[in-house]
Short mmCIF file of C-alpha atoms in Angstrom, two decimals:
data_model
loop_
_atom_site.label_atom_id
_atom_site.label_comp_id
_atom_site.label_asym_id
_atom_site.label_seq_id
_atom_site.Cartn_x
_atom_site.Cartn_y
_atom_site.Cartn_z
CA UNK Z 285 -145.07 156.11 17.03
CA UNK Z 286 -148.15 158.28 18.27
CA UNK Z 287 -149.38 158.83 14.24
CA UNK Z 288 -151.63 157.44 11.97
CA UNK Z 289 -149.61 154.83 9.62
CA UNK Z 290 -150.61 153.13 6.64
CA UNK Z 291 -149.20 149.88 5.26
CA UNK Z 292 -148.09 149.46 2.64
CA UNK Z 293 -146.30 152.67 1.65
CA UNK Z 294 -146.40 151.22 -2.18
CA UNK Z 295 -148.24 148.78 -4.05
CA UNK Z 296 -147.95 147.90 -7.54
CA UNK Z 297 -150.50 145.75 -8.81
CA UNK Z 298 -151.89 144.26 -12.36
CA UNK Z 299 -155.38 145.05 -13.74
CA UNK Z 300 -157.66 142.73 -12.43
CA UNK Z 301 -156.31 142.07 -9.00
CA UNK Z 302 -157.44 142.48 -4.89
CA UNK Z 303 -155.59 144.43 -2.63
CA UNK Z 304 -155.92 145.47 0.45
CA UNK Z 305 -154.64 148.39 2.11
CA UNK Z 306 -154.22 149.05 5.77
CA UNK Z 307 -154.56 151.88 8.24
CA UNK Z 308 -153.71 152.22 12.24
CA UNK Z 309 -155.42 155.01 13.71
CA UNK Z 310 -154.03 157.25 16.59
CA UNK Z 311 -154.41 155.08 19.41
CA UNK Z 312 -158.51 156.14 21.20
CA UNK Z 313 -159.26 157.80 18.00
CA UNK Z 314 -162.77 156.71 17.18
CA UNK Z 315 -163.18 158.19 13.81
CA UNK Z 316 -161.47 156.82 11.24
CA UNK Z 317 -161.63 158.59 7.56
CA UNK Z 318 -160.19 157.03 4.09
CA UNK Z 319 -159.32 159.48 1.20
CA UNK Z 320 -158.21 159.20 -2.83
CA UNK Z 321 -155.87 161.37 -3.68
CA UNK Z 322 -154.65 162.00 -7.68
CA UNK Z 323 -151.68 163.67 -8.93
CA UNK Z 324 -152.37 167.46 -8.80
CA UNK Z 325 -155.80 166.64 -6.75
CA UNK Z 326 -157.01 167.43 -3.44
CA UNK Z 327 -158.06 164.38 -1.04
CA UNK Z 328 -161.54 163.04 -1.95
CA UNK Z 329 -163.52 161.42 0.40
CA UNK Z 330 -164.78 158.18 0.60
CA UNK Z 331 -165.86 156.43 4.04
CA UNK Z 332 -166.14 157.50 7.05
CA UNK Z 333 -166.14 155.26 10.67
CA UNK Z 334 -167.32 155.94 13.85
CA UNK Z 335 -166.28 153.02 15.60
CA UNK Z 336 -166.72 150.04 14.03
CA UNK Z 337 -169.63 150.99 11.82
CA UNK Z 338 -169.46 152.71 8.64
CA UNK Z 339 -170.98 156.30 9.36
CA UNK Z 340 -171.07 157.30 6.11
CA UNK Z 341 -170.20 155.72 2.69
CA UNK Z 342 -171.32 157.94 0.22
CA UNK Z 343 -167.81 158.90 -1.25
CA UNK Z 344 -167.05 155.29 -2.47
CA UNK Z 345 -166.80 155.10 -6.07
CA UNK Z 346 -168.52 151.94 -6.75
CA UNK Z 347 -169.38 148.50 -5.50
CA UNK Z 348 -165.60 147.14 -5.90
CA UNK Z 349 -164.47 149.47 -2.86
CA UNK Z 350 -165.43 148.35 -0.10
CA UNK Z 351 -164.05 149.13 3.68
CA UNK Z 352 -163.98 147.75 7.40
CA UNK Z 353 -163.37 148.35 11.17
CA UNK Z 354 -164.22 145.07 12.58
CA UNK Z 355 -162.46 146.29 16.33
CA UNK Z 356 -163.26 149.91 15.84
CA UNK Z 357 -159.26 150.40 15.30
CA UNK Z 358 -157.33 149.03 12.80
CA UNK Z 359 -159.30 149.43 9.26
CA UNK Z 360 -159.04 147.71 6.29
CA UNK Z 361 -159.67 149.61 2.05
CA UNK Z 362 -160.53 146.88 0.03
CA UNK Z 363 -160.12 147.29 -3.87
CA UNK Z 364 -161.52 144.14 -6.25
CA UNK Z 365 -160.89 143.99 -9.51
CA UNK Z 366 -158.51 146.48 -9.73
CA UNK Z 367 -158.80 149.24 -12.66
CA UNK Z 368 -156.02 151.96 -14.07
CA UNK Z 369 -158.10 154.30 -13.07
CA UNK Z 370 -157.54 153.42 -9.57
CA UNK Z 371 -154.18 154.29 -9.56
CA UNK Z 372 -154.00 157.18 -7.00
CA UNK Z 373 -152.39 157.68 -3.20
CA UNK Z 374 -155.23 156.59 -0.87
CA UNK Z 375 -154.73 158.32 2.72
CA UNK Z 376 -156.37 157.75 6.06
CA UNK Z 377 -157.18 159.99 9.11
CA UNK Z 378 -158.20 159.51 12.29
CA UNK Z 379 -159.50 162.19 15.00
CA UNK Z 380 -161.46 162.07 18.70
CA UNK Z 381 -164.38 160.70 17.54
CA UNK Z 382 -167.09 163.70 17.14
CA UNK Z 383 -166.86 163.16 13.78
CA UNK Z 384 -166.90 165.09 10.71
CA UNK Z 385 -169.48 167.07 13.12
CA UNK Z 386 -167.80 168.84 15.47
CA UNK Z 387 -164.80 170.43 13.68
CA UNK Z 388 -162.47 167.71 14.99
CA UNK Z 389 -159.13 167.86 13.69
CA UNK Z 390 -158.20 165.01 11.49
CA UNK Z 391 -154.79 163.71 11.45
CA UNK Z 392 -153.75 162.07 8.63
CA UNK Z 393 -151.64 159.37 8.14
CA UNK Z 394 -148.31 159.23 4.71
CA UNK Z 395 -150.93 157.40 2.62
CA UNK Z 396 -150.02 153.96 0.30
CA UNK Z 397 -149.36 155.15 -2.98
CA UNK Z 398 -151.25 152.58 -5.47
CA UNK Z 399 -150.80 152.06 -8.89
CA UNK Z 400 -152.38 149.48 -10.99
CA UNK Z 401 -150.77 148.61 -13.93
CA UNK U 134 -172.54 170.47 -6.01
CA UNK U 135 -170.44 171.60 -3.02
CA UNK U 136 -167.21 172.88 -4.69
CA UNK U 137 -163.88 174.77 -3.07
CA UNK U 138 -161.89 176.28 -5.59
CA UNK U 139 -158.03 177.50 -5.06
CA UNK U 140 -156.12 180.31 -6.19
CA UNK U 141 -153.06 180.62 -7.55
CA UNK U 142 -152.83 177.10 -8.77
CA UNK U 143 -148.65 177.37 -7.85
CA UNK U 144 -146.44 180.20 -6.71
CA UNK U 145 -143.03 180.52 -6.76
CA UNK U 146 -141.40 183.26 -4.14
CA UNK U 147 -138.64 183.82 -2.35
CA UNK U 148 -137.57 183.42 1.30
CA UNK U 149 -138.37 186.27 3.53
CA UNK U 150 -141.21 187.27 1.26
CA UNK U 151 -144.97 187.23 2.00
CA UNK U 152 -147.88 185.43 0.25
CA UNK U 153 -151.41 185.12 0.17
CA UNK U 154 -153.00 182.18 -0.72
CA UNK U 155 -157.09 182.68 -1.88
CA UNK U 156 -159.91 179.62 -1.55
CA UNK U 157 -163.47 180.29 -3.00
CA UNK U 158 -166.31 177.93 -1.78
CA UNK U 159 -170.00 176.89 -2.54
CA UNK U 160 -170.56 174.62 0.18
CA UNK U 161 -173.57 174.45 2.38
CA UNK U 162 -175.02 174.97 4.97
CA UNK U 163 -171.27 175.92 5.95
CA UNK U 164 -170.12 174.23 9.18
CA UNK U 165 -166.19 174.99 9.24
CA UNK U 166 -163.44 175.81 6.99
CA UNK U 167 -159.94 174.72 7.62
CA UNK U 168 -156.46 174.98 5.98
CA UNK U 169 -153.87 172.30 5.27
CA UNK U 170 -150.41 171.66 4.43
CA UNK U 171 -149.16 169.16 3.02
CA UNK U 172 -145.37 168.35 2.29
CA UNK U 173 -144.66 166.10 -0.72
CA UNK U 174 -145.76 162.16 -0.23
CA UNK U 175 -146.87 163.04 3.57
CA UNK U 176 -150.41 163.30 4.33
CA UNK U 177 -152.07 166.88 4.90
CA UNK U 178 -151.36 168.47 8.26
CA UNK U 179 -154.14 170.74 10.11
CA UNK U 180 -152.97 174.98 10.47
CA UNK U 181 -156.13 176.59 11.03
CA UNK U 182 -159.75 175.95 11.87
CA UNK U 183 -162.55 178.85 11.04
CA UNK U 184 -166.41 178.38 11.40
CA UNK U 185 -169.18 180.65 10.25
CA UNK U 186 -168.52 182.96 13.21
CA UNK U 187 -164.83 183.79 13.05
CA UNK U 188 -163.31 185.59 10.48
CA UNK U 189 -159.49 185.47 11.13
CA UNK U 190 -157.56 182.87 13.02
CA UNK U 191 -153.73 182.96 13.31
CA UNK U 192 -151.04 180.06 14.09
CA UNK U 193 -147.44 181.39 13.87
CA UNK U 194 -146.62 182.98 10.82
CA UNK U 195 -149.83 181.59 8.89
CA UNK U 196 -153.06 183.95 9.07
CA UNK U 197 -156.14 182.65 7.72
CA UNK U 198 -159.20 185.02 7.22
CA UNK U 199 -163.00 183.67 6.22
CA UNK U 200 -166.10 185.92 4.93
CA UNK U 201 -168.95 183.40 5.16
CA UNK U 202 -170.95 186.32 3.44
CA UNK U 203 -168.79 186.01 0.01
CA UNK U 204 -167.80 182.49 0.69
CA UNK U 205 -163.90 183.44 0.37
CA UNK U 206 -161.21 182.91 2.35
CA UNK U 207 -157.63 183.61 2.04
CA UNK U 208 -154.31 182.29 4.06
CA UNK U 209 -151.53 184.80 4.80
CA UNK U 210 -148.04 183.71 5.06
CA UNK U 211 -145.25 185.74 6.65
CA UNK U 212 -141.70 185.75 6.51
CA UNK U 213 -141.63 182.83 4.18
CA UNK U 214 -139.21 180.05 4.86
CA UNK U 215 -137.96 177.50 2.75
CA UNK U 216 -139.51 174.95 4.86
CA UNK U 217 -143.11 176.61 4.18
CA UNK U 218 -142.55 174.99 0.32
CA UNK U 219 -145.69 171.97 0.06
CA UNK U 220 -149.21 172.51 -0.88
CA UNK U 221 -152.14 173.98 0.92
CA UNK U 222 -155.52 173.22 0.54
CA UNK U 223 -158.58 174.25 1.55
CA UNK U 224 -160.91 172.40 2.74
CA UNK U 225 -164.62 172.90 3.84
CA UNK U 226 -167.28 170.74 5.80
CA UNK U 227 -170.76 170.89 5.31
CA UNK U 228 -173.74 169.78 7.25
CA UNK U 229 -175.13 166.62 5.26
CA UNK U 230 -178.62 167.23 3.69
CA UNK U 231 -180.28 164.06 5.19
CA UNK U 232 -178.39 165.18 8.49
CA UNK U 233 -175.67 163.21 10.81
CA UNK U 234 -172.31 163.56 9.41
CA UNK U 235 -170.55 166.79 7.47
CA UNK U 236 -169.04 165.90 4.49
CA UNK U 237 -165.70 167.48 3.79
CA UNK U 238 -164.66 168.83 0.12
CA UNK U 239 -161.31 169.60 -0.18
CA UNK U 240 -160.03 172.10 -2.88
CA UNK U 241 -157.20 171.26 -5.19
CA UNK U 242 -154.49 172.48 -3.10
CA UNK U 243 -152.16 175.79 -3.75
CA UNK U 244 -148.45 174.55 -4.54
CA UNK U 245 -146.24 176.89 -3.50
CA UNK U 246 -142.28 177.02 -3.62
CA UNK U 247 -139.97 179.09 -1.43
CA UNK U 248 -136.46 180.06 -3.13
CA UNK U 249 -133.78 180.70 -1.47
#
């Protein structure tokens, strides 16, 4: 497929845990994006890549989220020590690479539903 | 604090009728304003892009309008269909304070229901 997909499309987890949660960009996208979504919510933002560096991390909640792009592709949301709060469907984008910047269209992948219980 | 705030929260119409969907922002500077739609458990899909200088941009039976001078803009949908049932949200980018990237903030989304 010529999307963005996200694996896994659920994950239940307990209180405490790791997980990881994966995103393939649209193939020669450069940006990459990461969103939180709740119930009833719009997206919120929380990291955005330009290639394999994090342009801009200001939307992360705290110290136990924590993202990569180690080939400036495939990127990685890390959650430790997973809290209730958490609980929320976490979608990606991806788009040309001008960034946020240039009014590039993001296109956005069918987001892993987590919830922490 | 940059905020985008939506209007109606949900609307219920029916098929063949028009609606108009409002989004009220704070954000800036303003770099760009665009609507989404997103079906149920699918990510958000793109239907219009506005910056400062345009004030109405069309695609298919969606119109969106922008006044950058009231910070207000509205999406008009025609001819509803029953497809055209998801949410739409609003969302605006602004230019980052200590510069380099915009920094989008997305309203809470319109959820609106075609019957048939």
């Amino acid at each position: 497929g010529a999307g963005v997909s996200q694996t896994p499309s659920n994950k239940v987890t307990e209180k405490g845990k790791y997980v990881e949660l994966r995103c393939d960009p649209i193939s020669g996208h450069t940006a990459l994006y990461w969103y939180r979504q709740s119930l009833g919510q719009g997206p919120e933002f929380l990291i955005y890549f330009q290639g394999t560096g994090a342009a801009d991390d200001s939307g992360l909640p705290n110290d136990r989220f924590f993202a990569v792009r180690p080939e400036g592709s495939v990127s990685t949301l890390k959650i430790q020590r997973t809290e209730r709060g958490d609980s929320a469907m976490y979608l990606c984008a991806s788009s040309l690479g001008r960034g946020l910047a240039g009014g590039d269209e993001q296109f956005f992948g069918p987001g892993t539903r987590l919830t922490v219980l | 604090k940059n905020q985008v705030e939506q209007s109606p929260q949900s609307l219920i119409i029916l098929e063949g009728k028009n609606c108009t969907l409002q989004c009220n922002y704070t954000v800036s500077p303003f770099s760009n304003l665009r609507w989404y739609k997103q079906d149920t458990g699918r990510g958000p899909v793109s239907l219009t892009i506005m910056t400062f200088s345009e004030n109405t941009k069309s695609n298919g039976r969606y119109t969106a309008t922008l006044d950058a001078d009231t910070k207000q803009s509205s999406l008009h949908i025609t001819a509803s269909q029953l497809s055209d049932s998801a949410s739409y949200i609003c969302v605006v980018s602004a230019i980052k304070a200590s510069g380099g990237s915009y920094i989008p903030t997305f309203g809470r989304g319109t959820s609106l229901i075609v019957h048939p």
